[in-house]
CSV table of C-alpha atoms and ligand atoms in Angstrom, one decimal:
chain,number,residue,atom,x,y,z
A,1,MET,CA,-251.8,-19.4,218.1
A,2,ASN,CA,-251.1,-20.0,221.8
A,3,ASP,CA,-253.2,-17.6,224.0
A,4,TYR,CA,-250.2,-16.2,225.8
A,5,ALA,CA,-248.3,-15.6,222.5
A,6,GLN,CA,-251.4,-14.0,221.0
A,7,LYS,CA,-251.8,-11.6,224.0
A,8,VAL,CA,-248.1,-10.5,223.7
A,9,LEU,CA,-248.4,-10.0,220.0
A,10,ASP,CA,-251.6,-7.9,220.4
A,11,GLY,CA,-249.8,-5.7,222.9
A,12,LEU,CA,-246.8,-5.3,220.6
A,13,LYS,CA,-249.1,-4.4,217.6
A,14,ALA,CA,-250.7,-1.7,219.7
A,15,ARG,CA,-247.3,-0.3,220.9
A,16,CYS,CA,-245.2,-0.6,217.7
A,17,ALA,CA,-247.9,-0.1,215.1
A,18,HIS,CA,-245.5,1.7,212.7
A,19,GLU,CA,-242.7,-0.8,213.0
A,20,GLY,CA,-243.7,-3.1,210.1
A,21,GLU,CA,-240.5,-5.1,209.7
A,22,PHE,CA,-240.2,-5.6,213.5
A,23,LEU,CA,-243.8,-6.8,213.8
A,24,GLN,CA,-243.4,-9.1,210.8
A,25,ALA,CA,-240.4,-10.8,212.4
A,26,ALA,CA,-241.9,-10.9,215.9
A,27,GLU,CA,-245.2,-12.4,214.6
A,28,GLU,CA,-243.4,-15.1,212.7
A,29,ILE,CA,-241.5,-16.1,215.9
A,30,LEU,CA,-244.5,-15.9,218.3
A,31,HIS,CA,-246.6,-18.1,215.9
A,32,SER,CA,-244.0,-20.9,216.3
A,33,LEU,CA,-243.7,-21.0,220.0
A,34,GLY,CA,-247.0,-22.7,221.0
A,35,PRO,CA,-245.7,-26.2,221.8
A,36,LEU,CA,-242.9,-24.8,223.9
A,37,LEU,CA,-245.2,-22.4,225.8
A,38,ASP,CA,-247.7,-25.1,226.4
A,39,ALA,CA,-245.0,-27.2,228.0
A,40,HIS,CA,-243.7,-24.3,230.2
A,41,PRO,CA,-246.6,-22.5,231.9
A,42,GLU,CA,-244.0,-20.9,234.2
A,43,TYR,CA,-242.9,-18.7,231.3
A,44,GLU,CA,-246.1,-16.7,231.4
A,45,ARG,CA,-245.8,-16.1,235.2
A,46,ALA,CA,-242.3,-14.9,234.6
A,47,GLY,CA,-243.3,-12.6,231.8
A,48,ILE,CA,-240.7,-14.2,229.5
A,49,LEU,CA,-242.4,-13.3,226.2
A,50,GLU,CA,-243.1,-9.7,227.2
A,51,ARG,CA,-239.4,-9.3,228.1
A,52,PHE,CA,-238.2,-11.3,225.0
A,53,VAL,CA,-239.9,-8.9,222.5
A,54,GLU,CA,-238.7,-5.7,224.3
A,55,PRO,CA,-235.1,-4.6,223.6
A,56,GLU,CA,-232.9,-4.2,226.7
A,57,ARG,CA,-231.7,-0.9,225.3
A,58,VAL,CA,-232.1,1.2,222.2
A,59,ILE,CA,-229.4,3.8,221.4
A,60,ALA,CA,-230.2,6.5,218.8
A,61,PHE,CA,-227.8,9.3,218.0
A,62,ARG,CA,-226.8,12.1,215.6
A,63,VAL,CA,-223.9,11.4,213.1
A,64,PRO,CA,-222.6,14.7,211.7
A,65,TRP,CA,-219.8,14.7,209.1
A,66,VAL,CA,-218.4,16.9,206.4
A,67,ASP,CA,-218.5,15.8,202.7
A,68,ASP,CA,-215.9,16.5,200.1
A,69,ALA,CA,-217.6,19.7,199.0
A,70,GLY,CA,-217.2,21.0,202.6
A,71,GLN,CA,-221.0,20.7,203.3
A,72,VAL,CA,-222.2,19.5,206.7
A,73,GLN,CA,-224.2,16.2,206.5
A,74,VAL,CA,-226.3,14.7,209.3
A,75,ASN,CA,-227.3,11.0,209.5
A,76,ARG,CA,-229.0,9.0,212.1
A,77,GLY,CA,-227.2,6.2,214.0
A,78,TYR,CA,-228.6,3.3,216.0
A,79,ARG,CA,-227.5,0.4,218.2
A,80,VAL,CA,-230.3,-1.9,219.4
A,81,GLN,CA,-229.0,-4.0,222.3
A,82,PHE,CA,-231.8,-6.6,222.3
A,83,SER,CA,-230.8,-9.4,224.6
A,84,SER,CA,-227.8,-10.3,226.7
A,85,ALA,CA,-229.4,-13.4,228.2
A,86,ILE,CA,-226.8,-15.8,226.9
A,87,GLY,CA,-223.8,-13.6,226.2
A,88,PRO,CA,-222.6,-10.1,225.2
A,89,TYR,CA,-224.7,-8.3,222.5
A,90,LYS,CA,-223.4,-9.4,219.1
A,91,GLY,CA,-224.6,-8.5,215.6
A,92,GLY,CA,-223.8,-6.4,212.6
A,93,LEU,CA,-224.0,-2.8,211.5
A,94,ARG,CA,-225.9,-1.8,208.4
A,95,PHE,CA,-225.4,1.4,206.4
A,96,HIS,CA,-228.2,1.8,203.9
A,97,PRO,CA,-230.7,4.6,203.2
A,98,ASN,CA,-233.7,2.4,204.2
A,99,VAL,CA,-232.4,1.8,207.7
A,100,THR,CA,-235.0,2.8,210.3
A,101,LEU,CA,-235.6,1.8,214.0
A,102,SER,CA,-238.0,-0.9,212.8
A,103,VAL,CA,-235.4,-2.5,210.5
A,104,MET,CA,-232.8,-2.4,213.3
A,105,LYS,CA,-235.2,-4.0,215.8
A,106,PHE,CA,-236.3,-6.8,213.4
A,107,LEU,CA,-232.6,-7.6,212.6
A,108,ALA,CA,-231.7,-7.5,216.3
A,109,LEU,CA,-234.6,-9.8,217.3
A,110,GLU,CA,-233.7,-12.3,214.6
A,111,GLN,CA,-230.1,-12.1,215.8
A,112,VAL,CA,-231.0,-13.2,219.3
A,113,LEU,CA,-232.4,-16.5,218.1
A,114,LYS,CA,-229.7,-16.9,215.4
A,115,ASN,CA,-226.9,-16.4,217.9
A,116,SER,CA,-228.5,-18.9,220.3
A,117,LEU,CA,-228.6,-21.5,217.5
A,118,THR,CA,-224.9,-21.2,216.9
A,119,GLY,CA,-224.2,-22.9,220.3
A,120,LEU,CA,-221.8,-20.0,221.2
A,121,HIS,CA,-222.4,-17.6,224.0
A,122,MET,CA,-223.5,-14.5,222.2
A,123,GLY,CA,-226.5,-12.3,222.9
A,124,GLY,CA,-228.2,-10.3,220.1
A,125,GLY,CA,-227.9,-6.8,218.8
A,126,LYS,CA,-227.9,-4.8,215.6
A,127,GLY,CA,-227.0,-1.3,214.6
A,128,GLY,CA,-226.4,1.0,211.7
A,129,SER,CA,-227.3,4.2,210.0
A,130,ASP,CA,-229.3,5.6,207.1
A,131,PHE,CA,-226.0,6.7,205.6
A,132,ASP,CA,-225.6,5.5,201.9
A,133,PRO,CA,-221.9,4.6,201.2
A,134,LYS,CA,-222.8,4.3,197.4
A,135,GLY,CA,-221.1,7.0,195.4
A,136,LYS,CA,-219.1,8.3,198.4
A,137,SER,CA,-215.4,8.8,198.3
A,138,ASP,CA,-213.1,6.8,200.7
A,139,GLY,CA,-212.5,10.1,202.6
A,140,GLU,CA,-216.2,10.6,203.1
A,141,VAL,CA,-216.7,7.0,204.2
A,142,MET,CA,-213.8,7.4,206.7
A,143,ARG,CA,-215.1,10.6,208.2
A,144,PHE,CA,-218.6,9.2,208.5
A,145,CYS,CA,-217.3,6.0,210.2
A,146,GLN,CA,-215.2,8.1,212.6
A,147,SER,CA,-218.2,10.3,213.6
A,148,PHE,CA,-220.4,7.2,214.0
A,149,MET,CA,-217.8,5.6,216.3
A,150,ALA,CA,-217.3,8.8,218.2
A,151,GLU,CA,-220.7,8.1,219.8
A,152,LEU,CA,-220.8,4.3,219.6
A,153,TYR,CA,-217.5,3.6,221.4
A,154,ARG,CA,-219.0,4.3,224.8
A,155,HIS,CA,-221.6,1.6,224.4
A,156,ILE,CA,-219.5,-1.3,223.1
A,157,GLY,CA,-216.6,-3.5,224.2
A,158,PRO,CA,-215.3,-7.1,223.9
A,159,ASP,CA,-217.4,-8.2,226.9
A,160,THR,CA,-220.4,-5.9,226.4
A,161,ASP,CA,-221.3,-5.5,222.7
A,162,VAL,CA,-219.3,-6.6,219.6
A,163,PRO,CA,-220.5,-5.2,216.3
A,164,ALA,CA,-219.6,-6.5,212.8
A,165,GLY,CA,-220.5,-5.9,209.2
A,166,ASP,CA,-223.8,-6.2,207.3
A,167,ILE,CA,-225.2,-4.4,204.2
A,168,GLY,CA,-222.9,-1.5,203.3
A,169,VAL,CA,-220.4,-2.4,206.0
A,170,GLY,CA,-217.5,-4.5,204.8
A,171,ALA,CA,-213.7,-4.7,205.4
A,172,ARG,CA,-213.1,-1.0,204.6
A,173,GLU,CA,-215.7,0.3,207.0
A,174,ILE,CA,-214.7,-2.1,209.8
A,175,GLY,CA,-211.1,-0.8,209.4
A,176,TYR,CA,-212.1,2.8,209.8
A,177,LEU,CA,-214.4,2.0,212.8
A,178,PHE,CA,-211.7,0.0,214.5
A,179,GLY,CA,-209.1,2.7,214.0
A,180,GLN,CA,-211.4,5.3,215.6
A,181,TYR,CA,-212.3,3.0,218.5
A,182,LYS,CA,-208.6,2.4,219.2
A,183,ARG,CA,-207.8,6.1,219.1
A,184,LEU,CA,-210.6,7.1,221.4
A,185,THR,CA,-210.1,4.3,224.0
A,186,GLY,CA,-206.4,3.6,223.7
A,187,ARG,CA,-207.2,-0.1,223.6
A,188,PHE,CA,-206.4,-2.6,220.9
A,189,GLU,CA,-209.0,-5.3,221.6
A,190,GLY,CA,-211.6,-7.6,220.0
A,191,VAL,CA,-214.4,-5.0,220.0
A,192,LEU,CA,-215.4,-5.6,216.3
A,193,THR,CA,-215.4,-8.7,214.2
A,194,GLY,CA,-214.8,-8.9,210.4
A,195,LYS,CA,-211.4,-7.2,211.0
A,196,GLY,CA,-208.6,-7.5,208.4
A,197,VAL,CA,-206.6,-10.6,209.0
A,198,CYS,CA,-203.4,-8.5,209.5
A,199,TYR,CA,-204.9,-6.8,212.6
A,200,GLY,CA,-206.8,-9.5,214.4
A,201,GLY,CA,-209.4,-10.7,212.0
A,202,SER,CA,-210.2,-14.4,211.4
A,203,LEU,CA,-209.6,-16.4,208.2
A,204,VAL,CA,-212.9,-17.5,206.6
A,205,ARG,CA,-214.9,-14.6,208.2
A,206,LYS,CA,-215.3,-13.1,204.7
A,207,GLN,CA,-216.5,-16.3,203.2
A,208,ALA,CA,-218.4,-17.5,206.4
A,209,THR,CA,-222.0,-16.5,205.7
A,210,GLY,CA,-222.1,-17.8,202.1
A,211,TYR,CA,-220.1,-21.0,202.8
A,212,GLY,CA,-222.2,-21.7,205.9
A,213,LEU,CA,-225.4,-21.2,203.9
A,214,CYS,CA,-224.3,-23.9,201.5
A,215,TYR,CA,-223.2,-26.2,204.3
A,216,LEU,CA,-226.7,-25.9,205.9
A,217,LEU,CA,-228.3,-26.5,202.5
A,218,GLU,CA,-226.2,-29.6,202.0
A,219,ALA,CA,-227.3,-31.0,205.4
A,220,MET,CA,-230.9,-30.2,204.7
A,221,MET,CA,-230.9,-31.9,201.3
A,222,GLN,CA,-229.0,-34.9,202.6
A,223,ALA,CA,-231.6,-35.4,205.4
A,224,ASN,CA,-234.3,-35.4,202.7
A,225,GLY,CA,-232.6,-37.8,200.4
A,226,LYS,CA,-231.4,-35.1,197.9
A,227,SER,CA,-228.1,-33.7,196.8
A,228,PRO,CA,-227.3,-30.2,195.5
A,229,GLU,CA,-224.9,-31.6,193.0
A,230,GLY,CA,-225.8,-30.8,189.4
A,231,MET,CA,-228.7,-28.5,190.3
A,232,ARG,CA,-229.3,-25.0,188.8
A,233,ALA,CA,-229.1,-22.3,191.4
A,234,VAL,CA,-230.1,-18.6,191.5
A,235,VAL,CA,-228.4,-16.3,194.0
A,236,SER,CA,-229.8,-12.8,194.5
A,237,GLY,CA,-227.5,-10.0,195.5
A,238,SER,CA,-223.8,-9.7,194.6
A,239,GLY,CA,-222.4,-8.5,197.9
A,240,ASN,CA,-220.4,-10.4,200.6
A,241,VAL,CA,-223.0,-13.1,201.3
A,242,ALA,CA,-224.0,-13.7,197.7
A,243,ILE,CA,-220.4,-13.9,196.2
A,244,TYR,CA,-219.3,-16.6,198.7
A,245,ALA,CA,-222.6,-18.5,198.6
A,246,ALA,CA,-222.1,-18.7,194.8
A,247,GLU,CA,-218.5,-19.8,195.2
A,248,LYS,CA,-219.3,-22.6,197.5
A,249,ALA,CA,-222.4,-23.6,195.5
A,250,GLN,CA,-220.2,-24.0,192.4
A,251,GLN,CA,-217.7,-26.0,194.5
A,252,MET,CA,-220.5,-28.3,195.5
A,253,GLY,CA,-221.4,-28.9,191.8
A,254,MET,CA,-224.3,-26.5,191.4
A,255,THR,CA,-224.5,-24.2,188.4
A,256,VAL,CA,-225.2,-20.6,189.4
A,257,VAL,CA,-227.0,-19.2,186.4
A,258,ALA,CA,-228.2,-15.8,187.8
A,259,MET,CA,-227.1,-13.0,190.3
A,260,SER,CA,-228.3,-9.5,190.9
A,261,ASP,CA,-227.9,-6.1,192.5
A,262,SER,CA,-230.6,-3.6,193.6
A,263,ARG,CA,-231.0,-2.4,190.0
A,264,GLY,CA,-231.1,-5.6,187.9
A,265,TYR,CA,-229.8,-9.1,187.3
A,266,ILE,CA,-227.5,-11.0,185.0
A,267,VAL,CA,-228.1,-14.5,183.5
A,268,ASP,CA,-225.1,-16.6,182.5
A,269,GLU,CA,-226.1,-20.1,181.5
A,270,ALA,CA,-222.5,-21.2,181.5
A,271,GLY,CA,-222.3,-20.5,185.3
A,272,VAL,CA,-221.4,-17.1,186.7
A,273,ASN,CA,-217.7,-16.3,186.4
A,274,LEU,CA,-216.8,-15.3,189.9
A,275,ASP,CA,-213.4,-13.9,189.1
A,276,VAL,CA,-215.1,-11.3,186.9
A,277,LEU,CA,-217.8,-10.7,189.5
A,278,ARG,CA,-215.3,-10.3,192.4
A,279,GLN,CA,-213.2,-7.9,190.4
A,280,LEU,CA,-216.3,-5.8,189.6
A,281,LYS,CA,-217.8,-5.8,193.1
A,282,GLU,CA,-214.9,-6.1,195.5
A,283,VAL,CA,-212.3,-4.1,193.6
A,284,GLU,CA,-214.1,-1.6,191.3
A,285,ARG,CA,-217.4,-1.3,193.3
A,286,ALA,CA,-219.2,-1.3,189.9
A,287,ARG,CA,-222.8,-2.2,189.0
A,288,ILE,CA,-223.6,-5.8,188.0
A,289,SER,CA,-224.7,-4.6,184.5
A,290,GLU,CA,-221.0,-4.3,183.8
A,291,TYR,CA,-220.7,-8.1,184.0
A,292,ALA,CA,-222.7,-8.6,180.7
A,293,ARG,CA,-220.3,-6.2,178.9
A,294,ARG,CA,-217.3,-8.3,180.0
A,295,VAL,CA,-218.6,-11.9,179.7
A,296,PRO,CA,-219.7,-13.0,176.2
A,297,GLY,CA,-222.9,-15.0,176.2
A,298,SER,CA,-224.3,-13.4,179.4
A,299,ALA,CA,-227.2,-10.9,179.5
A,300,TYR,CA,-228.3,-8.1,181.8
A,301,HIS,CA,-231.9,-7.3,182.6
A,302,GLU,CA,-233.3,-4.3,184.5
A,303,GLY,CA,-235.3,-4.8,187.7
A,304,ALA,CA,-233.9,-6.8,190.6
A,305,SER,CA,-237.0,-9.0,191.3
A,306,GLY,CA,-237.0,-10.4,187.7
A,307,ILE,CA,-234.3,-12.8,188.9
A,308,TRP,CA,-236.9,-15.0,190.4
A,309,GLY,CA,-238.3,-15.7,187.0
A,310,VAL,CA,-235.1,-17.5,186.0
A,311,PRO,CA,-235.9,-21.2,186.3
A,312,CYS,CA,-233.9,-22.9,189.1
A,313,GLN,CA,-234.0,-25.8,191.5
A,314,VAL,CA,-232.1,-24.1,194.3
A,315,ALA,CA,-232.8,-20.4,195.3
A,316,LEU,CA,-230.4,-18.6,197.6
A,317,PRO,CA,-231.8,-15.1,198.4
A,318,CYS,CA,-228.8,-13.1,199.6
A,319,ALA,CA,-229.8,-9.4,199.2
A,320,THR,CA,-232.3,-8.0,201.6
A,321,GLN,CA,-235.6,-8.3,203.5
A,322,ASN,CA,-238.9,-9.0,201.6
A,323,GLU,CA,-237.1,-9.4,198.3
A,324,LEU,CA,-239.2,-12.5,197.3
A,325,ASP,CA,-243.0,-12.3,197.5
A,326,ALA,CA,-245.9,-14.6,196.8
A,327,ALA,CA,-246.0,-13.9,193.1
A,328,ASP,CA,-242.3,-14.8,192.8
A,329,ALA,CA,-242.9,-18.0,194.9
A,330,HIS,CA,-245.7,-19.1,192.6
A,331,LEU,CA,-243.5,-18.7,189.5
A,332,MET,CA,-240.6,-20.5,191.1
A,333,ILE,CA,-242.8,-23.5,192.2
A,334,ASP,CA,-244.1,-23.8,188.7
A,335,ASN,CA,-240.5,-23.7,187.4
A,336,GLY,CA,-239.5,-26.8,189.5
A,337,LEU,CA,-238.1,-25.3,192.7
A,338,VAL,CA,-236.6,-27.9,195.1
A,339,ALA,CA,-235.0,-25.9,197.9
A,340,VAL,CA,-234.7,-22.4,199.3
A,341,ALA,CA,-232.1,-21.4,201.9
A,342,GLU,CA,-232.0,-17.8,203.1
A,343,GLY,CA,-228.6,-16.0,203.0
A,344,ALA,CA,-230.3,-12.6,203.7
A,345,ASN,CA,-232.3,-11.8,206.8
A,346,MET,CA,-236.1,-12.3,206.2
A,347,PRO,CA,-235.8,-12.2,202.4
A,348,LEU,CA,-239.2,-14.0,201.9
A,349,THR,CA,-242.5,-12.4,202.8
A,350,GLN,CA,-244.7,-14.6,205.1
A,351,GLU,CA,-247.0,-15.4,202.2
A,352,ALA,CA,-244.0,-16.6,200.1
A,353,VAL,CA,-242.8,-18.8,203.0
A,354,ALA,CA,-246.3,-20.4,203.4
A,355,LEU,CA,-246.5,-21.1,199.7
A,356,ILE,CA,-243.0,-22.6,199.5
A,357,GLN,CA,-243.6,-24.8,202.6
A,358,ASN,CA,-247.1,-25.9,201.4
A,359,ASN,CA,-245.8,-27.0,198.0
A,360,GLY,CA,-243.1,-29.4,199.3
A,361,VAL,CA,-240.2,-27.2,198.8
A,362,LEU,CA,-237.4,-27.5,201.4
A,363,TYR,CA,-237.1,-24.2,203.3
A,364,ALA,CA,-234.2,-23.1,205.6
A,365,PRO,CA,-234.9,-19.8,207.4
A,366,GLY,CA,-232.2,-17.1,207.6
A,367,LYS,CA,-231.7,-17.3,211.3
A,368,ALA,CA,-230.4,-20.8,210.8
A,369,ALA,CA,-229.1,-20.7,207.2
A,370,ASN,CA,-227.1,-17.5,207.5
A,371,ALA,CA,-225.7,-18.1,211.0
A,372,GLY,CA,-222.3,-19.0,209.6
A,373,GLY,CA,-221.2,-15.3,209.5
A,374,VAL,CA,-221.9,-14.7,213.2
A,375,SER,CA,-220.5,-18.1,214.1
A,376,VAL,CA,-217.1,-17.3,212.6
A,377,SER,CA,-217.4,-13.9,214.3
A,378,GLY,CA,-217.7,-15.9,217.5
A,379,LEU,CA,-214.6,-17.8,216.5
A,380,GLU,CA,-212.8,-14.5,215.8
A,381,MET,CA,-213.7,-13.4,219.4
A,382,SER,CA,-212.2,-16.6,220.8
A,383,GLN,CA,-209.0,-16.1,218.8
A,384,ASN,CA,-208.7,-12.5,219.9
A,385,ALA,CA,-209.3,-13.5,223.6
A,386,THR,CA,-206.5,-16.1,223.4
A,387,HIS,CA,-204.2,-14.1,221.1
A,388,LEU,CA,-204.1,-17.0,218.7
A,389,SER,CA,-204.9,-17.3,214.9
A,390,TRP,CA,-206.3,-20.5,213.5
A,391,SER,CA,-205.6,-21.7,209.9
A,392,PHE,CA,-208.2,-21.4,207.1
A,393,ASP,CA,-208.9,-25.1,207.2
A,394,GLU,CA,-209.3,-25.2,210.9
A,395,VAL,CA,-211.9,-22.4,210.9
A,396,ASP,CA,-213.7,-23.8,207.8
A,397,GLU,CA,-214.0,-27.2,209.5
A,398,ARG,CA,-215.4,-25.7,212.6
A,399,LEU,CA,-217.9,-23.6,210.5
A,400,ARG,CA,-219.1,-26.7,208.7
A,401,GLY,CA,-219.5,-28.5,212.0
A,402,ILE,CA,-221.5,-25.7,213.5
A,403,MET,CA,-223.8,-25.5,210.4
A,404,HIS,CA,-224.5,-29.3,210.5
A,405,ARG,CA,-225.2,-29.1,214.3
A,406,ILE,CA,-227.6,-26.2,213.7
A,407,PHE,CA,-229.4,-28.3,211.1
A,408,ARG,CA,-229.7,-31.2,213.4
A,409,ALA,CA,-231.0,-29.0,216.2
A,410,ILE,CA,-233.8,-27.4,214.1
A,411,ASP,CA,-234.7,-30.7,212.5
A,412,GLN,CA,-235.0,-32.3,216.0
A,413,ALA,CA,-237.0,-29.4,217.4
A,414,ALA,CA,-239.4,-29.5,214.4
A,415,ALA,CA,-239.9,-33.2,214.9
A,416,ASP,CA,-240.4,-32.8,218.7
A,417,CYS,CA,-243.1,-30.3,218.1
A,418,GLY,CA,-244.9,-32.7,215.8
A,419,GLN,CA,-244.1,-30.8,212.6
A,420,PRO,CA,-241.2,-32.6,211.0
A,421,GLY,CA,-239.6,-30.7,208.1
A,422,ASN,CA,-240.9,-27.4,209.3
A,423,TYR,CA,-237.4,-25.9,209.8
A,424,ALA,CA,-238.7,-22.3,210.3
A,425,LEU,CA,-240.6,-23.6,213.4
A,426,GLY,CA,-237.7,-25.7,214.5
A,427,ALA,CA,-235.3,-22.7,214.3
A,428,ASN,CA,-237.6,-20.5,216.4
A,429,VAL,CA,-238.2,-23.2,219.0
A,430,ALA,CA,-234.6,-24.4,219.3
A,431,GLY,CA,-233.2,-20.8,219.4
A,432,PHE,CA,-235.8,-19.5,221.9
A,433,ALA,CA,-235.6,-22.5,224.3
A,434,LYS,CA,-232.0,-21.7,225.3
A,435,VAL,CA,-232.7,-17.9,225.7
A,436,ALA,CA,-235.8,-18.6,227.8
A,437,GLU,CA,-234.0,-21.0,230.1
A,438,ALA,CA,-231.2,-18.4,230.7
A,439,MET,CA,-233.8,-15.7,231.4
A,440,MET,CA,-235.6,-17.9,233.9
A,441,ALA,CA,-232.2,-18.6,235.7
A,442,GLN,CA,-231.3,-14.9,235.9
A,443,GLY,CA,-234.5,-13.5,237.5
A,444,ILE,CA,-236.6,-10.6,236.5
A,445,VAL,CA,-234.0,-8.4,234.7
B,1,NDP,P1,-223.6,-6.3,200.9
B,1,NDP,O1,-223.7,-4.8,201.2
B,1,NDP,O2,-222.2,-6.8,200.7
B,1,NDP,O3,-224.4,-6.7,199.6
B,1,NDP,C1,-225.8,-6.4,199.6
B,1,NDP,C2,-226.3,-6.9,198.2
B,1,NDP,O4,-227.7,-6.9,198.3
B,1,NDP,C3,-225.9,-6.0,197.1
B,1,NDP,O5,-225.8,-6.8,195.9
B,1,NDP,C4,-227.0,-5.0,197.0
B,1,NDP,O6,-227.2,-4.4,195.8
B,1,NDP,C5,-228.2,-5.9,197.3
B,1,NDP,N1,-229.2,-5.1,198.0
B,1,NDP,C6,-229.1,-4.4,199.1
B,1,NDP,N2,-230.2,-3.7,199.4
B,1,NDP,C7,-231.1,-4.0,198.5
B,1,NDP,C8,-232.4,-3.6,198.2
B,1,NDP,N3,-233.1,-2.8,199.0
B,1,NDP,N4,-233.0,-4.2,197.1
B,1,NDP,C9,-232.4,-5.0,196.3
B,1,NDP,N5,-231.1,-5.4,196.5
B,1,NDP,C10,-230.5,-4.9,197.5
B,1,NDP,O7,-224.3,-7.0,202.1
B,1,NDP,P2,-224.2,-8.5,202.7
B,1,NDP,O8,-223.9,-9.4,201.5
B,1,NDP,O9,-223.3,-8.5,203.8
B,1,NDP,O10,-225.7,-8.7,203.2
B,1,NDP,C11,-226.7,-9.3,202.4
B,1,NDP,C12,-227.8,-9.9,203.3
B,1,NDP,O11,-227.2,-10.9,204.1
B,1,NDP,C13,-228.5,-8.9,204.3
B,1,NDP,O12,-229.8,-9.3,204.4
B,1,NDP,C14,-227.7,-9.2,205.6
B,1,NDP,O13,-228.5,-8.8,206.7
B,1,NDP,C15,-227.5,-10.7,205.5
B,1,NDP,N6,-226.4,-11.2,206.3
B,1,NDP,C16,-225.2,-10.8,206.2
B,1,NDP,C17,-224.2,-11.4,207.0
B,1,NDP,C18,-222.7,-10.9,206.9
B,1,NDP,O14,-221.9,-11.5,207.5
B,1,NDP,N7,-222.4,-10.0,206.0
B,1,NDP,C19,-224.5,-12.4,207.9
B,1,NDP,C20,-225.8,-12.9,207.9
B,1,NDP,C21,-226.8,-12.3,207.1
B,1,NDP,P3,-226.6,-2.9,195.6
B,1,NDP,O15,-225.1,-3.0,195.6
B,1,NDP,O16,-227.2,-2.4,194.3
B,1,NDP,O17,-227.2,-2.1,196.7
B,2,2IT,O1,-226.9,-10.8,210.2
B,2,2IT,C1,-225.8,-11.2,210.6
B,2,2IT,O2,-225.8,-12.3,211.3
B,2,2IT,C2,-224.6,-10.4,210.4
B,2,2IT,N1,-224.7,-9.4,209.8
B,2,2IT,C3,-223.3,-10.9,211.0
B,2,2IT,C4,-223.2,-10.5,212.5
B,2,2IT,C5,-221.9,-10.7,213.1
B,2,2IT,O3,-221.8,-10.3,214.3
B,2,2IT,O4,-221.0,-11.3,212.5
């Protein structure tokens, strides 16, 4: 590791010892930057790395709300405004019981580089709460969202910080959050993305992360003389990203044989029936175990991580961080794995990434592979700013173009650093280069 990067990492470990996810993400990035730092000694004099790993602002707040039984509940809310070097803060909101400041900071740091890779002018941020929407009534979710926004609204705006969805935050939650922002400020403006199409959302935003993931996979396989057509794929999760990754994978001629939720996974050798899955997940908010009761020939198994034992050539982890570890990776390599593209943020442990890369498996890191969601968020901001709405095909074409450009950028950066095919390194270097250049131009801020 480069001396300067090592010094900054040591300092971070001393100061953030309890922030495991954040340190994991920061260490992975800092490990990659050696060649770029060697070429730019002025970065150390300007304290670029020390500033790059420290969020510009961390907002933490109380979110009180009243449940259906009349009991007062209190959750913790966050917004980490990590970097505005290349544009207004941009990134999702996550509502999940395992949300901590460490999780928020890792997601926001990844977002800084991801947003840079899109080629659009967006800084990086992330927010959320330890609120669990599972099992809550619509009324409870609405009251929670209104209370969350009662604090958040003063920190966001179309030119300062534009949140969107992530785990546990979909169209329903964005609607409630937008309604409350509008009521508090009196302004109807593009302050959130992922909005309903009838009130300023963009076509393709719902599909964007999953479709974009497959577009990047396609580009990566083509560049390596392979094609996804005819391959067996496993997609973990069954939320927004997973459903539309599976849909595009099937359109590209892959057979998606397994999907999961946090409790277990289903196997359907005929290929997952997405009409049934969408009905269960998007309409009924049911568990994935229900799929096996409705689709003859399919089976449900308890335990989410068992999904990695289902033989496949393409793996698309689309659930959550650290969901695939070294033991899973060993099994998958033995079962003939060809490519992994990350729909989730940091779904592989560092040990799993190393194994995959060292065994000739193509690997596309999340900050490149799942950038389609925030890319179409950026396109939603453009449409809002110009009061226009583009057609489905127009947005989809732009998305495909962005994902192919991201692949070319990370491919080139990896080759320039003397490590062709190391797309994890390429993504870190290509994303960081633009942010560092902007920081140099703007002085010590
Ligand atoms: P959703 O809430 O729509 O779906 C999440 C899925 O992952 C569900 O199937 C959920 O199962 C499963 N899951 C969540 N937490 C865990 C856990 N701790 N263990 C096992 N499974 C879990 O979220 P998204 O699809 O939006 O997000 C999925 C991933 O993609 C996240 O890593 C997110 O950061 C990333 N991402 C999302 C983008 C977006 O635009 N939405 C853009 C880029 C990345 P269950 O229902 O049982 O909880
Ligand atoms: O992780 C991500 O990139 C997202 N959750 C989407 C962020 C966005 O602003 O659309």
